[in-house]
CSV table of C-alpha atoms and ligand atoms in Angstrom, one decimal:
chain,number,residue,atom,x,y,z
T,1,UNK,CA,-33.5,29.7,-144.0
T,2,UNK,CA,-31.5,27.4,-142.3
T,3,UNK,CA,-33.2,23.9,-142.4
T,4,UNK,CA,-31.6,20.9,-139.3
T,5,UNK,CA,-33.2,17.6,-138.9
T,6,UNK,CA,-32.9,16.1,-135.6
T,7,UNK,CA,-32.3,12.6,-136.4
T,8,UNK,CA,-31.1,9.2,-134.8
T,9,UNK,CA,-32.7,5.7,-135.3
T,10,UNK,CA,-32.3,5.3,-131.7
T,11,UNK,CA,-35.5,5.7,-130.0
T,12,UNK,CA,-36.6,7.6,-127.1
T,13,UNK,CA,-32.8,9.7,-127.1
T,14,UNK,CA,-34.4,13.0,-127.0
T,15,UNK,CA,-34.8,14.1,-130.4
T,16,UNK,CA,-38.3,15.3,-129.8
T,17,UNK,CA,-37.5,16.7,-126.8
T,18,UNK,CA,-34.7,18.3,-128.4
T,19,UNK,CA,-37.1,19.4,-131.8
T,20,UNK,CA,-39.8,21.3,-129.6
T,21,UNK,CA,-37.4,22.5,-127.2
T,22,UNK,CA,-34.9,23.5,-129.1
T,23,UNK,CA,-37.5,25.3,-131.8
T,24,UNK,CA,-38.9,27.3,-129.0
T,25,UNK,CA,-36.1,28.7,-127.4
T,26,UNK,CA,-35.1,30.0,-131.4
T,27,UNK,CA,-37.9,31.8,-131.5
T,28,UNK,CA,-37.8,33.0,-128.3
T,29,UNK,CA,-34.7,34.7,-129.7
T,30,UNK,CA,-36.9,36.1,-131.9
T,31,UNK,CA,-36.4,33.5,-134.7
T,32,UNK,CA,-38.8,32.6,-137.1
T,33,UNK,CA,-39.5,28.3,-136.8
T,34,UNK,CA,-41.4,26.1,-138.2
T,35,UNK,CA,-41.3,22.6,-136.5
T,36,UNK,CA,-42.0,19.7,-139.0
T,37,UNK,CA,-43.1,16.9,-136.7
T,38,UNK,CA,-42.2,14.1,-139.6
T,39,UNK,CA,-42.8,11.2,-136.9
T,40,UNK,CA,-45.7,9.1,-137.4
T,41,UNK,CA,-46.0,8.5,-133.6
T,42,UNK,CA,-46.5,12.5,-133.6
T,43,UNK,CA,-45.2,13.3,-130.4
T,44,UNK,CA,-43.9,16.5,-131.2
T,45,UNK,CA,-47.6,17.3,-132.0
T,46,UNK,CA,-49.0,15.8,-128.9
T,47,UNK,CA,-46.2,16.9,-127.2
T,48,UNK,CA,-47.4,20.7,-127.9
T,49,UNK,CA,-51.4,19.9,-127.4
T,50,UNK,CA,-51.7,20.1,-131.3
T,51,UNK,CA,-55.2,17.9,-132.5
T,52,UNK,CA,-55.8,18.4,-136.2
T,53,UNK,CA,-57.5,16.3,-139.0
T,54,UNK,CA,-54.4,17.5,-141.3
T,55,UNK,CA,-51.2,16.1,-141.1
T,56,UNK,CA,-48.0,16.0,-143.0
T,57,UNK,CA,-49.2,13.2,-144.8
T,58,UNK,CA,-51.4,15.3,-146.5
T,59,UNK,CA,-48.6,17.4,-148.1
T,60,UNK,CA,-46.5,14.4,-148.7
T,61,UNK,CA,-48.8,11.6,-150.1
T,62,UNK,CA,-50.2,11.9,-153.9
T,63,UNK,CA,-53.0,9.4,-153.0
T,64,UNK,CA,-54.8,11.1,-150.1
T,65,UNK,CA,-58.4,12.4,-150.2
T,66,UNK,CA,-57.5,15.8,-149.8
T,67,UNK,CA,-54.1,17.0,-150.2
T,68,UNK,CA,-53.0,20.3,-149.4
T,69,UNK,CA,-50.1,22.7,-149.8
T,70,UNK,CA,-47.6,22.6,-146.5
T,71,UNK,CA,-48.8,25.9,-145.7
T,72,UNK,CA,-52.4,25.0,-145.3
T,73,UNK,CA,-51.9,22.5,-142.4
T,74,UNK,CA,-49.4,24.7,-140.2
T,75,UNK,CA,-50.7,25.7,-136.9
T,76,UNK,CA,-49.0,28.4,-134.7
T,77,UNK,CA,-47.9,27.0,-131.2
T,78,UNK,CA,-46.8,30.4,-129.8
T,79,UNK,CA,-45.2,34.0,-131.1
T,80,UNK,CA,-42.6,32.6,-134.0
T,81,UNK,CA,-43.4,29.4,-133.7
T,82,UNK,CA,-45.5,27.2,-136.0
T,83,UNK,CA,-46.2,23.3,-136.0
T,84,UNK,CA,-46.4,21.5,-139.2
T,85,UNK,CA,-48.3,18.3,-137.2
T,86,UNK,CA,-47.9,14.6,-137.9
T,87,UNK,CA,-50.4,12.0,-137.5
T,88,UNK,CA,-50.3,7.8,-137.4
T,89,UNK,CA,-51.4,7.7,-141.1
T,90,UNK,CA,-47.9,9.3,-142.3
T,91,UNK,CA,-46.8,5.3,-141.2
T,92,UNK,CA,-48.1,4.0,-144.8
T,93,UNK,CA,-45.8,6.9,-146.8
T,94,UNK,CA,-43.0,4.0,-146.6
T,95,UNK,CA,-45.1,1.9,-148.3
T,96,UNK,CA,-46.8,4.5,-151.0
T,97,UNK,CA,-44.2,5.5,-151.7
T,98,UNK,CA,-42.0,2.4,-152.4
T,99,UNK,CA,-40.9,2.0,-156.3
T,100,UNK,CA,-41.6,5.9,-156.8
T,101,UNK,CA,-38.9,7.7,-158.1
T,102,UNK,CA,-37.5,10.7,-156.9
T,103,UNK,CA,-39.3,9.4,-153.5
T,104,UNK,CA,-36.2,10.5,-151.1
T,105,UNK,CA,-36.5,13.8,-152.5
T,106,UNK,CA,-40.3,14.5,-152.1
T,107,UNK,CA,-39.6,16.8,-148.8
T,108,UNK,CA,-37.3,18.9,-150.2
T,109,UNK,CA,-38.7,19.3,-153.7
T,110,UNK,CA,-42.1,21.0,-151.4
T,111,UNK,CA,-39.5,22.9,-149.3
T,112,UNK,CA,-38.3,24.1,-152.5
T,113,UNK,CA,-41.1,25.3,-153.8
T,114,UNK,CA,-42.1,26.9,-149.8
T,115,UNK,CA,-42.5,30.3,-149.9
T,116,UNK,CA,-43.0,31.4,-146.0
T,117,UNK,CA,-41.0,33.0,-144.4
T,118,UNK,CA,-38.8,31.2,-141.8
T,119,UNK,CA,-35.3,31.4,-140.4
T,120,UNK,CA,-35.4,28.1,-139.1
T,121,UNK,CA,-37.1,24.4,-140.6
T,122,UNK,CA,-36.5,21.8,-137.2
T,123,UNK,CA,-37.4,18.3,-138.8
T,124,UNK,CA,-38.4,15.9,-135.9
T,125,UNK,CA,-37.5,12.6,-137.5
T,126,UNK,CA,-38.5,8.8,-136.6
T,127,UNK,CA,-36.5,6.9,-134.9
T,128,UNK,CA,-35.5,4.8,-137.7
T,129,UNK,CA,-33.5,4.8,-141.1
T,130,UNK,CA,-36.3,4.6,-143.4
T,131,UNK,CA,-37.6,6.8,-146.0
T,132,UNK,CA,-39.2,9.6,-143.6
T,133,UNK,CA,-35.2,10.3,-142.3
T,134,UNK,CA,-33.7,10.2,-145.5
T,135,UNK,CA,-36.6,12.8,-147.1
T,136,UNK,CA,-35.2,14.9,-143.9
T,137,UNK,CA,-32.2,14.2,-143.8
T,138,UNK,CA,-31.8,15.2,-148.2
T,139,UNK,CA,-33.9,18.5,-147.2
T,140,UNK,CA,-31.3,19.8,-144.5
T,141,UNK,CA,-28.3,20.9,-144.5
T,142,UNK,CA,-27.2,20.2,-140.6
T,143,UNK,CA,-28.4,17.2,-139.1
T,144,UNK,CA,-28.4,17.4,-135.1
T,145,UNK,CA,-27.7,13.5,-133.6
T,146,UNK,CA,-28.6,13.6,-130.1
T,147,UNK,CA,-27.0,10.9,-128.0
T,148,UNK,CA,-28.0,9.7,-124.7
T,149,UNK,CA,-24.6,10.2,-122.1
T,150,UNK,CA,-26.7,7.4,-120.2
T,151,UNK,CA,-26.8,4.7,-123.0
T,152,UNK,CA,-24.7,5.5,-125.4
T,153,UNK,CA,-23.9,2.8,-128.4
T,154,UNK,CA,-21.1,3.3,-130.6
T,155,UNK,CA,-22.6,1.3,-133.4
T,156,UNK,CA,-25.9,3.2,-133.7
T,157,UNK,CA,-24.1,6.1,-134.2
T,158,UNK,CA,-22.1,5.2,-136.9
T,159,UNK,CA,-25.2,3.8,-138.8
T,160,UNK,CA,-26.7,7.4,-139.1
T,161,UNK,CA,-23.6,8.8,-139.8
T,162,UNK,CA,-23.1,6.4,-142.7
T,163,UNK,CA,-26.9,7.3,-143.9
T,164,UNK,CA,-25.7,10.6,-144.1
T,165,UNK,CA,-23.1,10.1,-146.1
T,166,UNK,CA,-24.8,8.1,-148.5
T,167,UNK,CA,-27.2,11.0,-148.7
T,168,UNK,CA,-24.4,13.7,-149.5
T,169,UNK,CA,-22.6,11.1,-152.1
T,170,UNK,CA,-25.1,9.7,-153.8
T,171,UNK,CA,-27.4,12.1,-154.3
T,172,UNK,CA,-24.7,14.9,-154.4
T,173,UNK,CA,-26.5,16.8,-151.5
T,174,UNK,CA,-24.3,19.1,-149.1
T,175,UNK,CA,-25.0,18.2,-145.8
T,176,UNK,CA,-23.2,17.8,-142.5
T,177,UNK,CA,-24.4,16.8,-138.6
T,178,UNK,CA,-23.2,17.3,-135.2
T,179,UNK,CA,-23.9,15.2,-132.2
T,180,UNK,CA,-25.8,16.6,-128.6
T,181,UNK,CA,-24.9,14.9,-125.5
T,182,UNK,CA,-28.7,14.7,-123.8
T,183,UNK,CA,-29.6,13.1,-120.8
T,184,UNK,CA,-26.6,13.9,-119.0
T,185,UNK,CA,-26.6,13.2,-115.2
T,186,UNK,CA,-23.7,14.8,-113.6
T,187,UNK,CA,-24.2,12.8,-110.6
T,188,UNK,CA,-23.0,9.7,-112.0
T,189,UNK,CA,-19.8,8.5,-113.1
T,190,UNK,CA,-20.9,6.6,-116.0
T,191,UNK,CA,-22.3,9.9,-117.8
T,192,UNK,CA,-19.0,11.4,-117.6
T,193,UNK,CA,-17.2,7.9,-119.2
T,194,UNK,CA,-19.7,8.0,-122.1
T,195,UNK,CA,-18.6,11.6,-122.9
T,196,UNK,CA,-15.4,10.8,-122.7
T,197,UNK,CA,-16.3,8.2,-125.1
T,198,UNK,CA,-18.5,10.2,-127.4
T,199,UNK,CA,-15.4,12.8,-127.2
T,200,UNK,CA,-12.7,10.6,-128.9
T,201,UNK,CA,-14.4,9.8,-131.5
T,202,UNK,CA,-16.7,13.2,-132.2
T,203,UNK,CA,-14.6,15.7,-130.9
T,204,UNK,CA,-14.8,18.2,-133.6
T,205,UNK,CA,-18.6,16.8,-134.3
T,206,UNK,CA,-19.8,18.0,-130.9
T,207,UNK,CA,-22.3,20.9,-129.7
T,208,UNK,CA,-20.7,22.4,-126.6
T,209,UNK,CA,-23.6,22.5,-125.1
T,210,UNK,CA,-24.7,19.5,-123.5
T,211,UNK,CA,-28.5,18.9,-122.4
T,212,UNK,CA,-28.6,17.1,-118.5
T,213,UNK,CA,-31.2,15.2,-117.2
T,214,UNK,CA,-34.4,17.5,-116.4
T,215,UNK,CA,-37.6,16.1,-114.9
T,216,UNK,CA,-39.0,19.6,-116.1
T,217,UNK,CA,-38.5,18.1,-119.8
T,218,UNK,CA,-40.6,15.6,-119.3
T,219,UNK,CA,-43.7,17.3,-117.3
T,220,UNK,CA,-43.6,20.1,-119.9
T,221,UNK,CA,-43.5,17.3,-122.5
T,222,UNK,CA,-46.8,15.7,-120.4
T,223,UNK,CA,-48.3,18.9,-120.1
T,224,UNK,CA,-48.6,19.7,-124.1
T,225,UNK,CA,-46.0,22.7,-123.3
T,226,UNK,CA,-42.3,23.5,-124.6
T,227,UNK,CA,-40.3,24.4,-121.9
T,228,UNK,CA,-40.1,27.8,-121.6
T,229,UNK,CA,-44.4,27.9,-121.4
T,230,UNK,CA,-43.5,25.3,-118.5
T,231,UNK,CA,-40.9,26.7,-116.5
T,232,UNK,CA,-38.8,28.9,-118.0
T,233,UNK,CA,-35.8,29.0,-115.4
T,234,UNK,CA,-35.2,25.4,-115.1
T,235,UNK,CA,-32.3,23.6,-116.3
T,236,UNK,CA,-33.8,22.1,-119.7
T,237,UNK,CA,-34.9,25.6,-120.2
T,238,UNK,CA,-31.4,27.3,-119.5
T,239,UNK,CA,-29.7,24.2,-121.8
T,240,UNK,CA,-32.0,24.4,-124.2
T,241,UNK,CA,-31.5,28.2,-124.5
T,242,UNK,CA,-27.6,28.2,-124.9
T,243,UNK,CA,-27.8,25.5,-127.4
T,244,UNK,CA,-29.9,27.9,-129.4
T,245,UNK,CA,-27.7,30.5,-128.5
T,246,UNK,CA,-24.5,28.0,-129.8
T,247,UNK,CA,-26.6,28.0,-133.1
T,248,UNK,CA,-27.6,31.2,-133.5
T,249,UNK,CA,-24.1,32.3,-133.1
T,250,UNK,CA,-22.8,30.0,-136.2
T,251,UNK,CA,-25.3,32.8,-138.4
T,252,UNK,CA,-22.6,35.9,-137.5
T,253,UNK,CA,-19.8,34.3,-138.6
T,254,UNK,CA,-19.2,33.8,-142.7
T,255,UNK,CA,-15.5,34.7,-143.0
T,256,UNK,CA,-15.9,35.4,-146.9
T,257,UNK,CA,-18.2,37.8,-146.5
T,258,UNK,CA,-16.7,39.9,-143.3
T,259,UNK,CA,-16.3,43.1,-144.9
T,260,UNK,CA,-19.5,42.8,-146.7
T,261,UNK,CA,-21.6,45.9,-145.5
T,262,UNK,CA,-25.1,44.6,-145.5
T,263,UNK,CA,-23.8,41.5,-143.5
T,264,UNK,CA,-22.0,43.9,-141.5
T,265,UNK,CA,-25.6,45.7,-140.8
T,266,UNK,CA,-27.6,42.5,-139.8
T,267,UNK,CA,-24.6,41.1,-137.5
T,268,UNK,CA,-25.6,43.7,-136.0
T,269,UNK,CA,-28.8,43.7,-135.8
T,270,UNK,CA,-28.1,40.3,-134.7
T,271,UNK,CA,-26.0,41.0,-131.6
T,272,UNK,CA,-28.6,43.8,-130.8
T,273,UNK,CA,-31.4,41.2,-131.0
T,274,UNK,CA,-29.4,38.7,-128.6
T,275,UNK,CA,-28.4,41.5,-126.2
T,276,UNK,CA,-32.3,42.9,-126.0
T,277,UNK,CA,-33.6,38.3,-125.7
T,278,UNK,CA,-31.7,38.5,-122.7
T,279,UNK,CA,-32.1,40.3,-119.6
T,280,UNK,CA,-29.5,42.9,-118.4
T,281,UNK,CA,-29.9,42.4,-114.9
T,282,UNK,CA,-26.3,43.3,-113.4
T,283,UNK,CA,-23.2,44.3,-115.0
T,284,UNK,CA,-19.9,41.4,-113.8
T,285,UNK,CA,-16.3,42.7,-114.6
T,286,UNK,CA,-14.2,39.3,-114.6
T,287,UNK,CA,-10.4,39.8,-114.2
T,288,UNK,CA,-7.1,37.8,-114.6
T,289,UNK,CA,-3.8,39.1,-113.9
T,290,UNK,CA,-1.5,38.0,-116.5
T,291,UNK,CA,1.3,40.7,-117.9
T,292,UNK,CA,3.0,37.6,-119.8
T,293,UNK,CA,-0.3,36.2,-121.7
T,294,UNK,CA,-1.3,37.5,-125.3
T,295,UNK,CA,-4.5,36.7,-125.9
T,296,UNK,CA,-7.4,36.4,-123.4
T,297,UNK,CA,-11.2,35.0,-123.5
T,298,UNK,CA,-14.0,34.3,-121.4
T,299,UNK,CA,-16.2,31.4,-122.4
T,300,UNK,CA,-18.8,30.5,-120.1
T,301,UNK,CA,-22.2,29.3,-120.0
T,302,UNK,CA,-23.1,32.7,-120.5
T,303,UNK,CA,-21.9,33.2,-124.2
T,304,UNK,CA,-22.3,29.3,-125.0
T,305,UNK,CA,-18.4,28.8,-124.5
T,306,UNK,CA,-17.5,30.3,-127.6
T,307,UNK,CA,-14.2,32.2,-128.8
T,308,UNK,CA,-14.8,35.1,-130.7
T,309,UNK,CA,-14.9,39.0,-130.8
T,310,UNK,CA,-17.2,39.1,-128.0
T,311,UNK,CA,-15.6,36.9,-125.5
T,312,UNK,CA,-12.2,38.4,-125.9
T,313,UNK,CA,-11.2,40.4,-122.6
T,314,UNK,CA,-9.2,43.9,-122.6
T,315,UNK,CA,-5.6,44.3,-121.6
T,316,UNK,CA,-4.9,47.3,-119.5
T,317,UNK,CA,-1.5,47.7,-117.3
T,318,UNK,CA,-1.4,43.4,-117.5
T,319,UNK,CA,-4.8,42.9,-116.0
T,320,UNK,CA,-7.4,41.7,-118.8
T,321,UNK,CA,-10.9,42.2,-117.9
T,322,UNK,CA,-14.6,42.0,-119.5
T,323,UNK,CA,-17.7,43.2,-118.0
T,324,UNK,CA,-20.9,41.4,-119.2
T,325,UNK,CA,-24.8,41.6,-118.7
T,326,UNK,CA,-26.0,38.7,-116.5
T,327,UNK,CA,-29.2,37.7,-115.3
T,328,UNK,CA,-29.4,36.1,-111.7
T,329,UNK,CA,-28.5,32.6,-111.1
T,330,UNK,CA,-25.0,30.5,-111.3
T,331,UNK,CA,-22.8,30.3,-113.8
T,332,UNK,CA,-19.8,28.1,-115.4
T,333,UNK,CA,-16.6,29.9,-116.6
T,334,UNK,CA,-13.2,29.9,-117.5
T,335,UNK,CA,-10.4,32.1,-118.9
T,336,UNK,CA,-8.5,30.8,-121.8
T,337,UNK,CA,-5.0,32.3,-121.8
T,338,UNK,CA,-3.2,32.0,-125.1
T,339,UNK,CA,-5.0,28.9,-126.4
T,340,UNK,CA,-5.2,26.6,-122.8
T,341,UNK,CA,-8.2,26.7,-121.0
T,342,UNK,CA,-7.8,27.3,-116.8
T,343,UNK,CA,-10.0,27.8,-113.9
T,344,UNK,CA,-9.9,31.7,-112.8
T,345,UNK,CA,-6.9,31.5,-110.1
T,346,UNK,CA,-8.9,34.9,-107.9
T,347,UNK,CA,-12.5,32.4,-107.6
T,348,UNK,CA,-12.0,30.0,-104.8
T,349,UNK,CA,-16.2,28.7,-105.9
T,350,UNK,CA,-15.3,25.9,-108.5
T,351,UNK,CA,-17.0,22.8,-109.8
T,352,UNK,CA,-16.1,19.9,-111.5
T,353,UNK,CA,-17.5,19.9,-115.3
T,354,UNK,CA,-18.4,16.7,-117.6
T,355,UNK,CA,-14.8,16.9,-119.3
T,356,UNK,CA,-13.1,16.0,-115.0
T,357,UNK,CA,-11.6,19.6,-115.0
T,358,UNK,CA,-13.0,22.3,-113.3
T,359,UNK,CA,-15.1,25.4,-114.0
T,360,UNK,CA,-15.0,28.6,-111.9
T,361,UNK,CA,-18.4,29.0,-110.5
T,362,UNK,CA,-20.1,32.7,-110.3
T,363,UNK,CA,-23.3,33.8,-108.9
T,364,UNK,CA,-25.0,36.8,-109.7
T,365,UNK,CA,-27.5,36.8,-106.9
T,366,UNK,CA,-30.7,39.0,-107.6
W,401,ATP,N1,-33.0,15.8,-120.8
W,401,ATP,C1,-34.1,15.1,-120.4
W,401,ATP,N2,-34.4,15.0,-119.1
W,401,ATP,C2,-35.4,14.2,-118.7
W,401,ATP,N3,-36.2,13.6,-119.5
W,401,ATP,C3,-36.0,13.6,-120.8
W,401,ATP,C4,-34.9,14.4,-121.3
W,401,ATP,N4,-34.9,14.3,-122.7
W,401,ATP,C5,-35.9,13.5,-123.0
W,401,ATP,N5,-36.6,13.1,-121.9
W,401,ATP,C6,-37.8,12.2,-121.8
W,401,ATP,O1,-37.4,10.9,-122.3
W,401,ATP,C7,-38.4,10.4,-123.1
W,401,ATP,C8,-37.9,10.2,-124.6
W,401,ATP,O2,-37.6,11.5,-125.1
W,401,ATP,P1,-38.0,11.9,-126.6
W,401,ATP,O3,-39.4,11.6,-126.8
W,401,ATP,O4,-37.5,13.3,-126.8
W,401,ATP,O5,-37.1,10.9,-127.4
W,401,ATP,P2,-37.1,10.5,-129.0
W,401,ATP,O6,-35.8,10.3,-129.4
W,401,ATP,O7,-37.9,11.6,-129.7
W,401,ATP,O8,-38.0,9.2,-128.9
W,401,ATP,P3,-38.5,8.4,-130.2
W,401,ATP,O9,-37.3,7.7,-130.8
W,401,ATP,O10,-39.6,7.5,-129.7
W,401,ATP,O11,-39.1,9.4,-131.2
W,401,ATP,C9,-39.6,11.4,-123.1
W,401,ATP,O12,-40.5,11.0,-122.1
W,401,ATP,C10,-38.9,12.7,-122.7
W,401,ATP,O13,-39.8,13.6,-121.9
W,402,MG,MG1,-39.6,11.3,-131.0
């Protein structure tokens, strides 16, 4: 069970948006999720049409009328997909809980002791450092820091980070984060200045993916819907789903354990699971004429950018090719030829990307 908090004391930069939206496209890749909406403003839970007299603060307070087990309040939003909801009350936990001992740990000590049966715990934090974050923050093991391209401020960032730290130090818990560029707006210039920014000091920290601005998000948000109940083929949606995918991908890959049959078996199963999630609507062959070059991929925003087995293209006679399964619609790619990534020199249909180079364009029309 992988558990990630999404977490930033910065308010309104998407980490709700990015809990529900991010939970649902897991599951719709047939993950098991259990959002924990641990916000006292609960919009995760309104966010998804949730009303319920239980909340979180139930599970979590040791004064409450009627406290229950974590499992007793979770509601299912959808196939895969369960709500743990929030409500206003979970405000006075700060205060309950002040002078407790052991009270930074109360989250994780339940989620130790939880016995359902998840692949995925998304924590939807408050948007501030207090005792909430750090209970999420001590029961995960990734923290996701989303980061608005539009407004981006060094110094928050390096609070959170520093909280995190403090976590994994003092109270000797393994833990590490990575940041999501949301709210990026590729039609202005500033967007692309605050990546760059966020780049030079993140690089390595960095999801691939990055999440662009998407009216959708918010209407699905208004409507009590994640977005793939909304409208599954706009852009949130699409982003949304690749960042998944950019997760999903990091469960394939433990070196240590590569000739391990029974991991063997369920990468497998894994790959077999992604390739049936997503729709085989036409076969592409991509090809690069290069006799000289020794190793080629394809990364695009069809296999979340990455380099590995499956994005590594055949060499026959000097021309490397791949053929993958695409549904319709347009997609960003580029070859990388022995370490340096290039446009593909045969497409003349490019776009600039977020990073000022450009990305071969390809449409797979229906
Ligand atoms: N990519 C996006 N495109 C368009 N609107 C977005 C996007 N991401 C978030 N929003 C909208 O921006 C607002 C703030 O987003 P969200 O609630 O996810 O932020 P938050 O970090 O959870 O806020 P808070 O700190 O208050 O909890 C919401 O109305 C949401 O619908
Ligand atoms: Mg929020």
């Amino acid at each position: 069970m992988r558990v990630i908090s999404i977490a930033n004391q910065k308010g309104g930069c998407g980490k709700t948006t990015t809990s529900i939206n991010l939970a649902a496209a897991l599951a719709t890749n047939k993950r098991k999720v259990l959002l924990i909406d641990l916000d006292p403003q609960a919009h995760a839970t309104s966010g998804l049409n949730i009303n319920s007299d239980l909340s979180i603060y139930n599970v979590l307070s040791k004064i409450v009328h009627k406290k229950c087990r974590l499992e007793e309040i979770i509601r299912n939003i959808d196939v895969n997909f369960d709500i743990a909801p929030s409500s206003l009350i979970l405000s006075t936990l700060e205060q309950e809980l002040s002078g407790e001992i052991g009270r930074e740990s109360r989250l994780s000590d339940i989620l130790a002791g939880f016995k359902a049966n998840y692949d995925y715990i998304i924590i939807d934090c408050p948007p501030n450092l207090g005792i909430l974050t750090v209970n999420a923050i001590r029961s995960s093991r990734e923290i996701i820091i989303p980061v608005e391209a539009s407004r981006f401020s060094m110094e928050g960032l390096s609070q959170i980070t520093s909280v995190i730290e403090l976590v994994r130090d003092r109270l000797n818990h393994d833990v590490d984060f990575r940041v999501l560029v949301t709210n990026f707006d590729s039609r202005l210039q500033h967007s692309f200045k605050m990546l760059d920014k966020i780049k030079s000091s993140y690089k390595n920290r960095m999801f691939s993916n990055i999440i662009h601005v998407n009216v959708k998000l918010k209407e699905a948000q208004n409507e009590g819907l994640h977005v793939f109940g909304y409208d599954k083929y706009c852009r949130g949606a699409k982003d949304y789903f690749s960042l998944s995918r950019e997760i999903i991908i990091q469960e394939t890959v433990p070196p240590e354990t590569e000739s391990n049959p029974e991991v063997e078996k369920l990468e497998k199963r894994m790959n077999q699971i992604l390739k049936e999630t997503l729709p085989k609507i036409k076969e592409i062959t991509l090809s690069l004429n290069a006799p000289e070059a020794k190793e080629v991929y394809l990364a695009g925003e069809f296999n979340g950018w990455k380099l590995d087995e499956n994005s590594r293209m055949e060499k026959t006679n000097g021309l490397w090719s791949k053929s993958i399964n695409l549904d319709s619609g347009k997609y960003r790619y580029r070859f990388v030829i022995d370490g340096n990534w290039s446009e593909d020199p045969g497409n003349p249909l490019k776009q600039v990307n977020p990073y000022g180079t450009m990305d071969s364009l390809l449409e797979v029309k229906k």
